[in-house]
Tab-separated table of C-alpha atoms in Angstrom:
chain	number	residue	atom	x	y	z
A	854	MET	CA	-20.624	-25.530	9.160
A	855	THR	CA	-23.806	-23.669	9.724
A	856	THR	CA	-24.462	-20.083	10.868
A	857	THR	CA	-26.523	-19.134	13.841
A	858	ARG	CA	-28.290	-16.200	14.924
A	859	THR	CA	-26.558	-14.703	18.020
A	860	LYS	CA	-26.379	-12.144	20.420
A	861	HIS	CA	-23.271	-10.150	21.707
A	862	PRO	CA	-22.891	-7.186	23.870
A	863	SER	CA	-23.495	-3.886	21.741
A	864	GLY	CA	-23.715	-0.168	22.112
A	865	PRO	CA	-21.771	1.159	24.955
A	866	SER	CA	-20.791	-2.421	26.354
A	867	MET	CA	-19.284	-3.294	23.247
A	868	THR	CA	-15.366	-3.724	23.072
A	869	ILE	CA	-14.163	-3.978	19.610
A	870	GLY	CA	-10.677	-5.267	18.710
A	871	LEU	CA	-8.664	-4.191	15.677
A	872	ILE	CA	-6.489	-6.281	13.896
A	873	THR	CA	-4.301	-4.895	10.981
A	874	HIS	CA	-2.314	-6.226	7.976
A	875	PRO	CA	0.939	-5.624	8.453
A	876	THR	CA	1.337	-3.027	5.381
A	877	LYS	CA	-1.991	-2.427	3.713
A	878	ASN	CA	-2.948	1.133	4.132
A	879	ILE	CA	-6.034	0.628	6.535
A	880	ASP	CA	-6.059	3.981	7.628
A	881	ASP	CA	-9.607	4.774	6.356
A	882	SER	CA	-10.904	2.029	8.392
A	883	VAL	CA	-9.493	2.795	11.553
A	884	ARG	CA	-10.862	6.427	11.251
A	885	ILE	CA	-14.256	4.911	10.928
A	886	LEU	CA	-13.749	2.769	13.844
A	887	ARG	CA	-12.419	5.901	15.741
A	888	SER	CA	-15.567	7.353	14.652
A	889	TRP	CA	-17.718	5.000	15.964
A	890	GLN	CA	-16.147	4.801	19.354
A	891	LEU	CA	-16.857	8.406	19.525
A	892	GLU	CA	-20.124	8.129	18.699
A	893	HIS	CA	-21.481	4.915	20.287
A	894	GLY	CA	-19.214	4.962	23.208
A	895	ALA	CA	-17.543	1.430	22.578
A	896	ARG	CA	-14.424	0.450	23.719
A	897	LEU	CA	-11.393	0.129	21.499
A	898	VAL	CA	-8.425	-2.349	21.757
A	899	GLY	CA	-5.762	-3.241	20.173
A	900	LEU	CA	-2.439	-5.403	20.104
A	901	ARG	CA	0.568	-3.853	21.468
A	902	ALA	CA	2.810	-5.063	18.832
A	903	GLU	CA	0.593	-3.191	16.313
A	904	ALA	CA	0.504	0.648	17.844
A	905	ASN	CA	2.523	2.021	14.656
A	906	ARG	CA	-0.439	1.018	12.826
A	907	LEU	CA	-2.982	2.105	15.092
A	908	GLY	CA	-2.340	5.377	16.511
A	909	ASP	CA	-2.663	6.932	20.243
A	910	ASP	CA	-6.366	6.772	20.252
A	911	VAL	CA	-6.893	2.745	20.421
A	912	GLU	CA	-6.045	0.998	23.958
A	913	LEU	CA	-3.248	-1.132	23.681
A	914	LEU	CA	-3.167	-5.002	25.226
A	915	ASP	CA	-0.899	-8.197	25.146
A	916	GLU	CA	-2.172	-10.987	22.991
A	917	ASP	CA	-4.168	-12.764	26.310
A	918	ALA	CA	-5.915	-9.424	27.616
A	919	PHE	CA	-6.998	-8.601	24.045
A	920	ALA	CA	-8.482	-12.147	23.341
A	921	SER	CA	-10.123	-12.336	26.684
A	922	SER	CA	-11.852	-8.851	26.484
A	923	VAL	CA	-13.018	-8.189	23.168
A	924	ASP	CA	-16.806	-8.572	21.737
A	925	VAL	CA	-15.796	-8.891	18.355
A	926	ALA	CA	-12.435	-8.468	16.869
A	927	VAL	CA	-12.355	-6.359	13.334
A	928	ALA	CA	-9.553	-7.945	11.031
A	929	MET	CA	-8.670	-5.373	8.075
A	930	GLY	CA	-6.397	-7.253	5.829
A	931	GLY	CA	-7.187	-10.222	3.612
A	932	ASP	CA	-7.478	-13.856	4.234
A	933	GLY	CA	-4.149	-14.157	6.181
A	934	THR	CA	-4.889	-11.294	8.510
A	935	MET	CA	-8.426	-13.063	9.199
A	936	LEU	CA	-6.574	-16.417	9.975
A	937	GLY	CA	-4.349	-14.752	12.510
A	938	ALA	CA	-7.077	-13.161	14.350
A	939	MET	CA	-9.462	-16.518	14.229
A	940	ARG	CA	-5.882	-18.257	15.902
A	941	LEU	CA	-5.667	-15.505	18.351
A	942	LEU	CA	-9.536	-15.877	19.390
A	943	ALA	CA	-9.549	-19.723	18.942
A	944	GLY	CA	-11.865	-21.340	21.985
A	945	ARG	CA	-13.074	-17.665	22.672
A	946	SER	CA	-16.936	-16.718	21.825
A	947	ALA	CA	-16.133	-13.159	20.377
A	948	PRO	CA	-16.218	-13.621	16.638
A	949	VAL	CA	-14.130	-12.018	14.008
A	950	LEU	CA	-15.309	-9.548	11.515
A	951	GLY	CA	-13.043	-9.398	8.150
A	952	VAL	CA	-12.830	-6.098	6.241
A	953	ASN	CA	-11.175	-6.828	2.890
A	954	TYR	CA	-7.819	-5.273	2.092
A	955	GLY	CA	-6.666	-8.124	0.142
A	956	ASN	CA	-7.159	-9.906	-3.366
A	957	VAL	CA	-9.052	-12.609	-3.669
A	958	GLY	CA	-10.720	-12.906	0.220
A	959	PHE	CA	-12.411	-16.336	0.690
A	960	LEU	CA	-12.953	-15.602	4.363
A	961	VAL	CA	-13.083	-11.991	4.259
A	962	GLU	CA	-16.840	-10.320	3.630
A	963	VAL	CA	-17.251	-6.785	4.256
A	964	GLU	CA	-15.605	-4.134	1.811
A	965	PRO	CA	-13.890	-1.028	3.530
A	966	ALA	CA	-16.549	1.323	2.282
A	967	ALA	CA	-19.237	-0.610	3.942
A	968	LEU	CA	-17.546	-0.922	7.534
A	969	ALA	CA	-19.736	1.580	9.158
A	970	GLU	CA	-22.948	-0.192	8.125
A	971	ALA	CA	-21.521	-3.450	9.173
A	972	LEU	CA	-20.498	-1.964	12.781
A	973	GLN	CA	-24.350	-0.913	13.034
A	974	ARG	CA	-25.563	-4.367	12.024
A	975	VAL	CA	-23.197	-5.970	14.705
A	976	SER	CA	-24.343	-3.434	17.347
A	977	ASP	CA	-28.025	-4.425	16.220
A	978	ASN	CA	-27.329	-8.257	16.551
A	979	GLU	CA	-28.236	-8.288	13.130
A	980	PHE	CA	-25.646	-10.834	11.797
A	981	SER	CA	-24.905	-14.346	12.079
A	982	LEU	CA	-22.230	-16.583	13.508
A	983	GLU	CA	-20.260	-19.088	11.058
A	984	PRO	CA	-18.311	-21.889	12.731
A	985	HIS	CA	-14.958	-22.681	11.537
A	986	HIS	CA	-13.062	-26.230	12.630
A	987	GLY	CA	-9.068	-26.053	13.518
A	988	LEU	CA	-6.025	-28.245	13.201
A	989	GLU	CA	-4.433	-28.762	16.147
A	990	VAL	CA	-0.794	-29.727	15.816
A	991	THR	CA	1.446	-31.401	18.185
A	992	ILE	CA	5.573	-31.529	16.913
A	993	THR	CA	7.648	-33.319	19.052
A	994	THR	CA	11.710	-33.296	18.198
A	995	GLY	CA	13.715	-35.368	20.956
A	996	GLU	CA	12.451	-33.973	24.329
A	997	GLN	CA	11.017	-30.788	22.467
A	998	VAL	CA	7.124	-30.551	22.203
A	999	ALA	CA	5.405	-27.655	20.301
A	1000	HIS	CA	1.814	-26.924	20.131
A	1001	LEU	CA	0.067	-25.210	17.274
A	1002	LEU	CA	-3.407	-23.978	15.396
A	1003	ALA	CA	-3.982	-23.930	12.273
A	1004	PHE	CA	-7.651	-23.182	10.352
A	1005	ASN	CA	-6.527	-23.608	6.732
A	1006	ASP	CA	-4.029	-26.001	6.568
A	1007	VAL	CA	-0.676	-27.549	7.894
A	1008	SER	CA	1.767	-28.862	5.616
A	1009	ILE	CA	5.540	-30.346	5.661
A	1010	ALA	CA	7.474	-29.573	3.152
A	1011	ARG	CA	10.822	-30.085	1.581
A	1012	ARG	CA	13.311	-27.237	2.055
A	1013	PRO	CA	15.078	-26.759	-1.533
A	1014	GLY	CA	18.289	-28.254	-2.193
A	1015	THR	CA	17.562	-30.887	1.062
A	1016	GLY	CA	15.682	-33.557	-0.655
A	1017	VAL	CA	12.254	-35.137	-0.181
A	1018	VAL	CA	9.743	-35.650	2.595
A	1019	MET	CA	8.905	-39.074	3.832
A	1020	ALA	CA	6.844	-40.158	6.200
A	1021	ASP	CA	4.866	-42.900	7.811
A	1022	LEU	CA	1.103	-42.488	8.419
A	1023	ALA	CA	-0.342	-43.711	11.379
A	1024	VAL	CA	-4.373	-42.993	11.979
A	1025	ASP	CA	-5.782	-43.613	15.448
A	1026	GLY	CA	-2.729	-45.735	16.048
A	1027	THR	CA	-3.087	-47.943	13.143
A	1028	ALA	CA	-0.508	-47.989	10.267
A	1029	TYR	CA	-2.006	-46.323	7.156
A	1030	GLY	CA	0.795	-46.036	4.826
A	1031	TYR	CA	3.683	-43.460	4.073
A	1032	PHE	CA	4.597	-40.771	2.001
A	1033	LYS	CA	7.617	-39.837	-0.405
A	1034	ALA	CA	6.909	-36.317	-1.909
A	1035	ASP	CA	7.767	-32.476	-2.097
A	1036	ALA	CA	5.043	-31.954	0.612
A	1037	ILE	CA	1.961	-33.289	2.730
A	1038	VAL	CA	-0.684	-30.969	3.148
A	1039	ILE	CA	-3.597	-31.468	5.756
A	1040	ALA	CA	-6.341	-29.073	5.310
A	1041	THR	CA	-9.738	-28.123	6.759
A	1042	PRO	CA	-12.898	-27.844	4.900
A	1043	THR	CA	-12.239	-24.281	4.752
A	1044	GLY	CA	-8.283	-24.924	3.827
A	1045	SER	CA	-9.140	-27.528	1.242
A	1046	THR	CA	-9.916	-24.213	-1.502
A	1047	ALA	CA	-6.038	-23.261	-0.688
A	1048	TYR	CA	-2.918	-25.216	-0.954
A	1049	ASN	CA	-5.110	-28.711	-0.810
A	1050	TYR	CA	-6.560	-27.212	-4.045
A	1051	ALA	CA	-3.921	-26.304	-5.727
A	1052	ALA	CA	-2.282	-29.347	-5.205
A	1053	GLY	CA	-5.124	-31.268	-6.968
A	1054	GLY	CA	-6.746	-32.017	-3.689
A	1055	PRO	CA	-10.727	-32.250	-3.580
A	1056	VAL	CA	-12.620	-29.177	-2.197
A	1057	LEU	CA	-14.708	-29.694	0.750
A	1058	SER	CA	-17.992	-28.371	1.811
A	1059	PRO	CA	-17.945	-26.195	4.916
A	1060	ALA	CA	-20.968	-28.279	6.287
A	1061	VAL	CA	-18.582	-31.449	6.390
A	1062	ALA	CA	-16.377	-31.916	9.757
A	1063	ALA	CA	-13.351	-33.552	7.954
A	1064	THR	CA	-9.735	-33.410	7.391
A	1065	VAL	CA	-8.164	-33.672	3.583
A	1066	VAL	CA	-4.889	-35.252	3.078
A	1067	THR	CA	-2.806	-34.448	-0.063
A	1068	PRO	CA	0.500	-35.323	-0.989
A	1069	VAL	CA	2.197	-32.831	-3.363
A	1070	ALA	CA	4.326	-34.205	-6.146
A	1071	PRO	CA	4.410	-37.750	-4.841
A	1072	MET	CA	7.025	-39.975	-6.031
A	1073	SER	CA	6.056	-43.322	-4.314
A	1074	GLY	CA	3.793	-44.656	-1.303
A	1075	ILE	CA	0.522	-42.783	-0.974
A	1076	ASP	CA	0.057	-40.917	-4.197
A	1077	ARG	CA	-3.586	-39.251	-4.244
A	1078	SER	CA	-5.616	-37.326	-1.644
A	1079	PHE	CA	-8.014	-38.689	1.172
A	1080	ILE	CA	-10.567	-37.816	3.626
A	1081	LEU	CA	-10.406	-38.655	7.392
A	1082	GLY	CA	-13.581	-38.160	9.898
A	1083	PRO	CA	-13.515	-35.652	12.586
A	1084	ALA	CA	-12.235	-37.833	15.390
A	1085	GLU	CA	-9.432	-39.694	13.663
A	1086	ARG	CA	-5.850	-38.555	14.715
A	1087	LEU	CA	-3.183	-38.540	12.335
A	1088	GLN	CA	0.291	-38.986	13.348
A	1089	PHE	CA	3.265	-38.608	10.865
A	1090	SER	CA	6.557	-40.269	11.681
A	1091	ILE	CA	9.106	-38.138	9.724
A	1092	GLY	CA	11.457	-40.597	8.071
A	1093	THR	CA	15.629	-41.050	7.355
A	1094	ALA	CA	15.194	-39.775	4.121
A	1095	THR	CA	13.829	-36.554	5.333
A	1096	LYS	CA	17.017	-34.342	5.934
A	1097	GLN	CA	15.126	-31.005	6.660
A	1098	ALA	CA	11.570	-30.142	6.213
A	1099	ALA	CA	9.518	-26.778	7.004
A	1100	VAL	CA	6.031	-27.078	9.227
A	1101	GLU	CA	3.690	-24.544	7.685
A	1102	ILE	CA	0.672	-23.198	9.257
A	1103	ASP	CA	-1.672	-21.626	7.540
A	1104	GLY	CA	1.007	-20.360	5.057
A	1105	GLN	CA	3.652	-19.214	7.519
A	1106	VAL	CA	7.006	-21.605	8.490
A	1107	LEU	CA	6.883	-21.895	12.469
A	1108	SER	CA	8.740	-24.818	12.329
A	1109	ASP	CA	11.607	-27.222	11.124
A	1110	VAL	CA	11.542	-30.946	11.319
A	1111	ALA	CA	13.807	-33.829	10.321
A	1112	SER	CA	14.207	-37.634	10.802
A	1113	GLY	CA	12.738	-39.095	13.856
A	1114	ALA	CA	10.400	-36.028	14.236
A	1115	VAL	CA	6.597	-37.038	14.661
A	1116	VAL	CA	3.541	-34.595	13.985
A	1117	THR	CA	0.478	-35.108	15.042
A	1118	VAL	CA	-2.590	-33.683	14.180
A	1119	ARG	CA	-6.211	-33.566	15.003
A	1120	LEU	CA	-9.800	-31.720	13.849
A	1121	VAL	CA	-10.661	-29.341	16.691
A	1122	ARG	CA	-14.673	-28.314	15.545
A	1123	ASP	CA	-16.152	-25.148	15.939
A	1124	ALA	CA	-12.697	-23.535	17.152
A	1125	ALA	CA	-13.447	-19.984	16.126
A	1126	ASN	CA	-16.140	-18.247	14.703
A	1127	VAL	CA	-16.642	-15.466	11.893
A	1128	VAL	CA	-19.465	-12.813	11.543
A	1129	ARG	CA	-21.859	-13.154	8.424
A	1130	LEU	CA	-24.020	-10.439	7.732
A	1131	ASP	CA	-25.386	-12.107	4.130
A	1132	PRO	CA	-24.290	-15.751	4.823
A	1133	SER	CA	-26.205	-17.003	1.612
A	1134	ARG	CA	-24.387	-13.906	-0.924
A	1135	HIS	CA	-20.837	-14.535	1.019
A	1136	SER	CA	-21.155	-18.587	-0.088
A	1137	ARG	CA	-22.173	-17.654	-3.743
A	1138	LYS	CA	-19.286	-15.376	-4.003
A	1139	GLY	CA	-16.910	-17.808	-2.774
A	1140	ARG	CA	-17.968	-20.616	-4.703
A	1141	MET	CA	-17.695	-18.253	-7.976
A	1142	LYS	CA	-14.385	-16.795	-6.409
A	1143	LEU	CA	-12.924	-20.626	-6.838
A	1144	SER	CA	-14.690	-21.306	-10.314
A	1145	LEU	CA	-12.479	-18.587	-11.320
A	1146	LEU	CA	-9.547	-20.677	-11.196
A	1147	ASP	CA	-10.752	-22.964	-14.029
A	1148	LEU	CA	-14.429	-22.220	-15.068
A	1149	PRO	CA	-15.932	-19.279	-17.342
A	1150	LEU	CA	-18.299	-17.011	-15.668
A	1151	ARG	CA	-21.452	-14.977	-16.920
A	1152	ARG	CA	-21.207	-11.022	-17.051
A	1153	ASP	CA	-23.860	-11.232	-13.829
A	1154	GLN	CA	-21.653	-13.653	-12.129
A	1155	LEU	CA	-18.634	-11.796	-12.424
A	1156	LEU	CA	-20.496	-8.607	-11.319
A	1157	ASP	CA	-21.672	-10.447	-8.199
A	1158	LEU	CA	-18.093	-10.088	-7.104
A	1159	VAL	CA	-17.811	-6.436	-7.471
A	1160	PRO	CA	-18.649	-4.311	-4.358
A	1161	PRO	CA	-22.275	-3.160	-4.177
A	1162	ASP	CA	-21.132	0.667	-4.668
A	1163	ILE	CA	-18.803	0.271	-7.445
A	1164	ARG	CA	-21.467	-2.274	-9.039
A	1165	ALA	CA	-24.447	0.229	-8.444
A	1166	ARG	CA	-22.303	2.798	-10.959
A	1167	VAL	CA	-21.531	0.283	-13.665
A	1168	GLU	CA	-25.545	-0.932	-14.003
A	1169	ARG	CA	-26.691	2.625	-13.652
A	1170	PRO	CA	-27.890	3.777	-16.785
A	1171	SER	CA	-25.862	6.126	-18.562
A	1172	ARG	CA	-27.742	9.494	-19.481
A	1173	VAL	CA	-26.716	11.085	-22.454
A	1174	ARG	CA	-27.859	14.844	-23.146
A	1175	ARG	CA	-29.038	15.662	-26.228
A	1176	THR	CA	-29.295	18.958	-27.545
A	1177	ARG	CA	-31.089	19.903	-30.887
A	1178	SER	CA	-29.111	21.615	-33.293
A	1179	LYS	CA	-30.105	25.225	-33.660
A	1180	PRO	CA	-31.943	25.877	-36.956
A	1181	ALA	CA	-29.821	28.215	-39.404
A	1182	ASP	CA	-29.841	31.602	-39.295
A	1183	PRO	CA	-31.650	32.979	-42.352
A	1184	SER	CA	-29.865	36.227	-42.263
A	1185	HIS	CA	-26.144	34.119	-42.875
């Protein structure tokens, strides 16, 4: 994955789309966006489903009109909100700017206090585009066919109390082996740091266009991770031992499958774009956030994860006023 410089409509012609976390208090960021609208004449649009989160000053659109009209989307939340915004804008030129209201946040870059500065940078075309690969998922159950898109991962996971997931795998039509496990995780390079990594799978460089497949708690069959190229098509035929399994797209259960169903997955290169204001620093922070899971860090490395305004206060030398003692009064 590489970042590229770009130009997008700015100033009065810029349409900014707002995407919100369903529960986080994002009022401060919405106020900043409204102020930006008044000062720069930009157009603010939001999704009808999020009307109660945006107030009366934001134009509300359905998903198709939103995706086709925005020049940049501002996703206020964590990585989950970012992933939802990327799915919504998949195949469009409009990038997503992430404002961090989450916890770790591998995808989001901007802290809420820095949103106004970030908007100015976007308006001045001082940013890069970071493309992200997606996974096109087709689920066939009898005569029903569902098409889905993931940017982190797709997993086929056992439902509690329903036994295991069993599936035969074919790659480009050639039998590859079978799985018997609690779950099967198929991840992009972006998603390799999520469920795949927690299950013991490898982390893929964002510069690689590839898919990683990792079984979770395997009992037999394929029992370790493997990596496939960008053009290879994966087909999972759900076996008779599978009574019921959930298909999760970026952590959300969107379908159920059982014996006889077929799940097909293929990589879609550069399916969505993310705004990067400082790509190298964000990359360093991402690597350090990942290392927090199992590697010790120095104090200076930990400080690099702290928002700049807070870090400045921590690093500022404390000035302690020293007052001289008054000489004793000889009359006492």
